Amino acid sequence: MLTSIGFSVAVYNLAVGEVERPAPTEINRRPDFEIIFRNRNREIRANLLIKHVVANLIVLVFGAVGSYFLARWVLKPVAANMEAQARFVSDASHELRTPLTVMAMENETLLHSGATRRADLLKQIESNLEEVGKLRALTDNLLKLSLDEKLEISNLDLAEVADAACREISKSAAARKIVVKNQVKSSEISANRAALVEILVILLDNAIKYSPAGSVVVLSYHSGEISVRDS
């Protein structure tokens, strides 16, 4: 807008300077012509001013509208990136919560037990190391996803993946006295194993969390669709 106004002022001054050039000497000697030229110059200056004001108003309106849509277009990837980051943080916190919950529950149970044997401690350490390994795999996958790297796809047995997911949530299910029935039959699929296990764990974890104690959660697979059904 400042550029448009500056350009308009410069053009206006140049135009007025051309219009107000002195008339030829022989015309200046005639009073009637002098009045006509003075009135004409005044009218031209007024018309120039009005046209420049209108032109700058048009530039202002179209510039504002154009800037609005341009700003939205420029900010669209920024907004998408912020939304993706928020979703990533939410997913990461959800995925990391399950192994941490398992470790905390097992350690608290062992801590409050009356008599703890050396074998129990060794078994608990092994379980903690297993959960730490899962956390390491989760963080590695999350790091790849944050860098927009594709996860490796391979041929898998869906029944084995379902068994792995059920084993991960077995302790949290037992704590709430919920039975998890795995009805997934052997079937070959193409997927990333760790990511698929994580997805199933999240679904099963939600089903366990929001189901009444003593109920049943069923994991099944039909016609290319995996489903988790709670009570």
Short mmCIF file of N, CA, C and O in Angstrom, two decimals, residues 142-222:
data_model
loop_
_atom_site.label_atom_id
_atom_site.label_comp_id
_atom_site.label_asym_id
_atom_site.label_seq_id
_atom_site.Cartn_x
_atom_site.Cartn_y
_atom_site.Cartn_z
N LEU A 142 8.98 -44.28 16.43
CA LEU A 142 8.46 -42.91 16.52
C LEU A 142 9.45 -41.93 15.91
O LEU A 142 9.05 -40.94 15.28
N LEU A 143 10.74 -42.18 16.11
CA LEU A 143 11.75 -41.30 15.53
C LEU A 143 11.70 -41.37 14.00
O LEU A 143 11.79 -40.36 13.32
N LYS A 144 11.52 -42.58 13.46
CA LYS A 144 11.40 -42.71 12.01
C LYS A 144 10.18 -41.97 11.48
O LYS A 144 10.24 -41.29 10.46
N LEU A 145 9.06 -42.11 12.20
CA LEU A 145 7.84 -41.43 11.76
C LEU A 145 7.99 -39.92 11.84
O LEU A 145 7.49 -39.19 10.99
N SER A 146 8.70 -39.42 12.88
CA SER A 146 8.88 -37.98 13.01
C SER A 146 9.76 -37.42 11.90
O SER A 146 9.66 -36.25 11.55
N LEU A 147 10.60 -38.27 11.33
CA LEU A 147 11.46 -37.86 10.21
C LEU A 147 10.84 -38.20 8.86
O LEU A 147 11.50 -38.09 7.83
N ASP A 148 9.56 -38.59 8.87
CA ASP A 148 8.83 -38.94 7.65
C ASP A 148 9.47 -40.11 6.91
O ASP A 148 9.40 -40.20 5.69
N GLU A 149 10.14 -40.99 7.66
CA GLU A 149 10.71 -42.18 7.05
C GLU A 149 9.66 -43.30 7.03
O GLU A 149 8.86 -43.43 7.95
N LYS A 150 9.66 -44.09 5.98
CA LYS A 150 8.70 -45.18 5.87
C LYS A 150 9.18 -46.38 6.69
O LYS A 150 10.36 -46.70 6.72
N LEU A 151 8.23 -47.02 7.34
CA LEU A 151 8.54 -48.22 8.10
C LEU A 151 8.65 -49.41 7.15
O LEU A 151 8.01 -49.45 6.11
N GLU A 152 9.45 -50.37 7.53
CA GLU A 152 9.67 -51.55 6.68
C GLU A 152 8.43 -52.45 6.68
O GLU A 152 7.86 -52.74 7.73
N ILE A 153 8.04 -52.87 5.50
CA ILE A 153 6.88 -53.76 5.34
C ILE A 153 7.38 -55.17 5.01
O ILE A 153 8.28 -55.34 4.19
N SER A 154 6.76 -56.15 5.66
CA SER A 154 7.14 -57.55 5.39
C SER A 154 5.90 -58.43 5.50
O SER A 154 4.84 -57.99 5.98
N ASN A 155 6.02 -59.67 5.05
CA ASN A 155 4.92 -60.63 5.14
C ASN A 155 4.85 -61.18 6.57
O ASN A 155 5.86 -61.63 7.12
N LEU A 156 3.67 -61.14 7.15
CA LEU A 156 3.49 -61.55 8.54
C LEU A 156 2.34 -62.54 8.67
O LEU A 156 1.43 -62.56 7.83
N ASP A 157 2.37 -63.30 9.75
CA ASP A 157 1.23 -64.13 10.13
C ASP A 157 0.40 -63.32 11.12
O ASP A 157 0.87 -63.00 12.23
N LEU A 158 -0.80 -62.95 10.74
CA LEU A 158 -1.63 -62.09 11.58
C LEU A 158 -1.93 -62.73 12.93
O LEU A 158 -2.03 -62.03 13.95
N ALA A 159 -2.06 -64.05 12.97
CA ALA A 159 -2.34 -64.73 14.24
C ALA A 159 -1.19 -64.52 15.22
O ALA A 159 -1.41 -64.30 16.42
N GLU A 160 0.05 -64.57 14.73
CA GLU A 160 1.21 -64.36 15.59
C GLU A 160 1.24 -62.93 16.11
O GLU A 160 1.57 -62.67 17.28
N VAL A 161 0.90 -61.96 15.23
CA VAL A 161 0.86 -60.55 15.65
C VAL A 161 -0.21 -60.34 16.72
O VAL A 161 0.00 -59.64 17.72
N ALA A 162 -1.38 -60.96 16.52
CA ALA A 162 -2.47 -60.83 17.49
C ALA A 162 -2.07 -61.44 18.83
O ALA A 162 -2.38 -60.89 19.90
N ASP A 163 -1.38 -62.59 18.80
CA ASP A 163 -0.90 -63.22 20.04
C ASP A 163 0.06 -62.30 20.79
O ASP A 163 -0.01 -62.18 22.01
N ALA A 164 0.95 -61.65 20.04
CA ALA A 164 1.92 -60.74 20.66
C ALA A 164 1.20 -59.57 21.34
O ALA A 164 1.56 -59.17 22.46
N ALA A 165 0.18 -59.02 20.67
CA ALA A 165 -0.56 -57.91 21.26
C ALA A 165 -1.32 -58.35 22.50
O ALA A 165 -1.36 -57.62 23.52
N CYS A 166 -1.91 -59.54 22.44
CA CYS A 166 -2.65 -60.06 23.60
C CYS A 166 -1.72 -60.32 24.79
O CYS A 166 -2.11 -60.10 25.94
N ARG A 167 -0.51 -60.78 24.52
CA ARG A 167 0.45 -61.00 25.61
C ARG A 167 0.82 -59.68 26.29
O ARG A 167 1.00 -59.63 27.51
N GLU A 168 0.94 -58.62 25.50
CA GLU A 168 1.35 -57.33 26.07
C GLU A 168 0.30 -56.76 27.01
O GLU A 168 0.63 -56.05 27.96
N ILE A 169 -0.98 -57.03 26.74
CA ILE A 169 -2.02 -56.43 27.58
C ILE A 169 -2.59 -57.46 28.57
O ILE A 169 -3.56 -57.15 29.27
N SER A 170 -1.99 -58.65 28.62
CA SER A 170 -2.53 -59.71 29.47
C SER A 170 -2.53 -59.32 30.95
O SER A 170 -3.48 -59.61 31.68
N LYS A 171 -1.47 -58.64 31.40
CA LYS A 171 -1.38 -58.29 32.81
C LYS A 171 -2.37 -57.21 33.19
O LYS A 171 -2.99 -57.27 34.26
N SER A 172 -2.53 -56.20 32.32
CA SER A 172 -3.52 -55.16 32.63
C SER A 172 -4.93 -55.72 32.58
O SER A 172 -5.81 -55.31 33.34
N ALA A 173 -5.16 -56.71 31.69
CA ALA A 173 -6.48 -57.35 31.63
C ALA A 173 -6.72 -58.18 32.88
O ALA A 173 -7.82 -58.17 33.45
N ALA A 174 -5.70 -58.89 33.32
CA ALA A 174 -5.84 -59.72 34.52
C ALA A 174 -6.09 -58.85 35.75
O ALA A 174 -6.85 -59.23 36.65
N ALA A 175 -5.47 -57.67 35.80
CA ALA A 175 -5.66 -56.79 36.94
C ALA A 175 -7.11 -56.33 37.06
O ALA A 175 -7.61 -56.09 38.16
N ARG A 176 -7.81 -56.21 35.94
CA ARG A 176 -9.22 -55.81 35.95
C ARG A 176 -10.15 -57.01 35.81
O ARG A 176 -11.35 -56.85 35.63
N LYS A 177 -9.57 -58.22 35.86
CA LYS A 177 -10.35 -59.46 35.76
C LYS A 177 -11.17 -59.50 34.46
O LYS A 177 -12.34 -59.88 34.46
N ILE A 178 -10.52 -59.07 33.38
CA ILE A 178 -11.16 -59.08 32.07
C ILE A 178 -10.53 -60.17 31.22
O ILE A 178 -9.30 -60.30 31.18
N VAL A 179 -11.36 -60.93 30.55
CA VAL A 179 -10.89 -62.01 29.69
C VAL A 179 -10.76 -61.50 28.26
O VAL A 179 -11.70 -60.91 27.72
N VAL A 180 -9.59 -61.68 27.65
CA VAL A 180 -9.36 -61.29 26.26
C VAL A 180 -9.37 -62.55 25.40
O VAL A 180 -8.50 -63.43 25.57
N LYS A 181 -10.33 -62.66 24.51
CA LYS A 181 -10.42 -63.82 23.63
C LYS A 181 -9.84 -63.47 22.26
O LYS A 181 -10.32 -62.57 21.58
N ASN A 182 -8.81 -64.19 21.88
CA ASN A 182 -8.17 -63.98 20.58
C ASN A 182 -8.73 -64.99 19.58
O ASN A 182 -8.42 -66.18 19.63
N GLN A 183 -9.57 -64.50 18.67
CA GLN A 183 -10.20 -65.37 17.68
C GLN A 183 -9.59 -65.20 16.29
O GLN A 183 -10.18 -65.61 15.29
N VAL A 184 -8.42 -64.57 16.22
CA VAL A 184 -7.75 -64.34 14.93
C VAL A 184 -7.09 -65.63 14.47
O VAL A 184 -6.28 -66.22 15.20
N LYS A 185 -7.45 -66.06 13.27
CA LYS A 185 -6.86 -67.27 12.69
C LYS A 185 -5.62 -66.92 11.87
O LYS A 185 -5.39 -65.75 11.52
N SER A 186 -4.83 -67.93 11.56
CA SER A 186 -3.61 -67.72 10.79
C SER A 186 -3.93 -67.16 9.41
O SER A 186 -4.78 -67.69 8.68
N SER A 187 -3.30 -66.04 9.06
CA SER A 187 -3.53 -65.39 7.77
C SER A 187 -2.31 -64.53 7.43
O SER A 187 -1.82 -63.78 8.28
N GLU A 188 -1.83 -64.64 6.20
CA GLU A 188 -0.64 -63.88 5.80
C GLU A 188 -1.03 -62.49 5.33
O GLU A 188 -1.93 -62.32 4.50
N ILE A 189 -0.36 -61.48 5.88
CA ILE A 189 -0.60 -60.09 5.50
C ILE A 189 0.74 -59.38 5.29
O ILE A 189 1.78 -59.89 5.70
N SER A 190 0.69 -58.20 4.66
CA SER A 190 1.88 -57.37 4.48
C SER A 190 1.74 -56.13 5.37
O SER A 190 0.79 -55.36 5.21
N ALA A 191 2.67 -55.98 6.31
CA ALA A 191 2.58 -54.86 7.25
C ALA A 191 3.90 -54.70 7.98
O ALA A 191 4.83 -55.50 7.82
N ASN A 192 3.99 -53.65 8.79
CA ASN A 192 5.11 -53.48 9.71
C ASN A 192 4.71 -54.10 11.04
O ASN A 192 3.73 -53.68 11.65
N ARG A 193 5.44 -55.10 11.48
CA ARG A 193 5.02 -55.87 12.66
C ARG A 193 4.89 -55.00 13.90
O ARG A 193 3.86 -55.04 14.60
N ALA A 194 5.92 -54.22 14.20
CA ALA A 194 5.91 -53.42 15.43
C ALA A 194 4.75 -52.44 15.43
O ALA A 194 4.06 -52.27 16.44
N ALA A 195 4.52 -51.80 14.27
CA ALA A 195 3.44 -50.81 14.19
C ALA A 195 2.08 -51.47 14.35
O ALA A 195 1.19 -50.95 15.04
N LEU A 196 1.90 -52.65 13.75
CA LEU A 196 0.62 -53.34 13.84
C LEU A 196 0.36 -53.82 15.26
O LEU A 196 -0.76 -53.75 15.77
N VAL A 197 1.40 -54.32 15.92
CA VAL A 197 1.25 -54.74 17.32
C VAL A 197 0.86 -53.54 18.18
O VAL A 197 -0.03 -53.63 19.04
N GLU A 198 1.49 -52.40 17.95
CA GLU A 198 1.18 -51.19 18.72
C GLU A 198 -0.28 -50.79 18.53
O GLU A 198 -0.96 -50.42 19.50
N ILE A 199 -0.77 -50.84 17.28
CA ILE A 199 -2.16 -50.47 17.01
C ILE A 199 -3.12 -51.39 17.75
O ILE A 199 -4.07 -50.94 18.40
N LEU A 200 -2.86 -52.71 17.69
CA LEU A 200 -3.72 -53.67 18.38
C LEU A 200 -3.66 -53.48 19.89
O LEU A 200 -4.69 -53.59 20.58
N VAL A 201 -2.49 -53.19 20.42
CA VAL A 201 -2.35 -52.96 21.86
C VAL A 201 -3.16 -51.74 22.28
O VAL A 201 -3.82 -51.74 23.33
N ILE A 202 -3.12 -50.68 21.47
CA ILE A 202 -3.88 -49.47 21.79
C ILE A 202 -5.38 -49.77 21.83
O ILE A 202 -6.10 -49.36 22.75
N LEU A 203 -5.87 -50.49 20.81
CA LEU A 203 -7.29 -50.83 20.75
C LEU A 203 -7.69 -51.72 21.93
O LEU A 203 -8.73 -51.50 22.57
N LEU A 204 -6.88 -52.74 22.22
CA LEU A 204 -7.18 -53.64 23.33
C LEU A 204 -7.10 -52.91 24.67
O LEU A 204 -7.92 -53.13 25.57
N ASP A 205 -6.12 -52.04 24.79
CA ASP A 205 -5.94 -51.27 26.03
C ASP A 205 -7.16 -50.38 26.28
O ASP A 205 -7.65 -50.28 27.41
N ASN A 206 -7.66 -49.73 25.23
CA ASN A 206 -8.86 -48.90 25.38
C ASN A 206 -10.07 -49.76 25.76
O ASN A 206 -10.89 -49.36 26.60
N ALA A 207 -10.20 -50.92 25.12
CA ALA A 207 -11.33 -51.81 25.42
C ALA A 207 -11.29 -52.27 26.88
O ALA A 207 -12.32 -52.32 27.56
N ILE A 208 -10.09 -52.60 27.36
CA ILE A 208 -9.94 -53.04 28.75
C ILE A 208 -10.23 -51.89 29.71
O ILE A 208 -10.89 -52.06 30.74
N LYS A 209 -9.73 -50.72 29.37
CA LYS A 209 -9.86 -49.56 30.26
C LYS A 209 -11.33 -49.17 30.44
O LYS A 209 -11.74 -48.76 31.54
N TYR A 210 -12.14 -49.26 29.39
CA TYR A 210 -13.52 -48.78 29.46
C TYR A 210 -14.54 -49.92 29.54
O TYR A 210 -15.73 -49.71 29.27
N SER A 211 -14.10 -51.11 29.89
CA SER A 211 -15.02 -52.23 30.08
C SER A 211 -15.19 -52.50 31.56
O SER A 211 -14.26 -52.29 32.35
N PRO A 212 -16.35 -52.98 31.96
CA PRO A 212 -16.55 -53.31 33.38
C PRO A 212 -15.72 -54.52 33.78
O PRO A 212 -15.42 -55.39 32.96
N ALA A 213 -15.36 -54.57 35.03
CA ALA A 213 -14.56 -55.70 35.54
C ALA A 213 -15.32 -57.00 35.34
O ALA A 213 -16.54 -57.07 35.51
N GLY A 214 -14.59 -58.05 34.97
CA GLY A 214 -15.19 -59.35 34.77
C GLY A 214 -15.84 -59.55 33.41
O GLY A 214 -16.46 -60.59 33.17
N SER A 215 -15.68 -58.59 32.50
CA SER A 215 -16.29 -58.71 31.17
C SER A 215 -15.32 -59.37 30.19
O SER A 215 -14.23 -59.79 30.56
N VAL A 216 -15.73 -59.43 28.93
CA VAL A 216 -14.95 -60.11 27.90
C VAL A 216 -14.63 -59.14 26.77
O VAL A 216 -15.49 -58.36 26.34
N VAL A 217 -13.39 -59.19 26.27
CA VAL A 217 -12.97 -58.42 25.10
C VAL A 217 -12.56 -59.42 24.02
O VAL A 217 -11.79 -60.34 24.30
N VAL A 218 -13.10 -59.25 22.83
CA VAL A 218 -12.87 -60.21 21.74
C VAL A 218 -12.09 -59.54 20.62
O VAL A 218 -12.48 -58.48 20.12
N LEU A 219 -10.99 -60.18 20.22
CA LEU A 219 -10.20 -59.74 19.07
C LEU A 219 -10.45 -60.72 17.93
O LEU A 219 -10.25 -61.92 18.08
N SER A 220 -10.90 -60.21 16.77
CA SER A 220 -11.25 -61.10 15.66
C SER A 220 -10.83 -60.50 14.33
O SER A 220 -10.45 -59.32 14.26
N TYR A 221 -10.90 -61.31 13.29
CA TYR A 221 -10.49 -60.89 11.93
C TYR A 221 -11.42 -61.55 10.92
O TYR A 221 -11.52 -62.78 10.86
N HIS A 222 -12.13 -60.71 10.15
CA HIS A 222 -13.05 -61.22 9.13
C HIS A 222 -12.99 -60.34 7.89
O HIS A 222 -13.05 -59.10 8.00
#
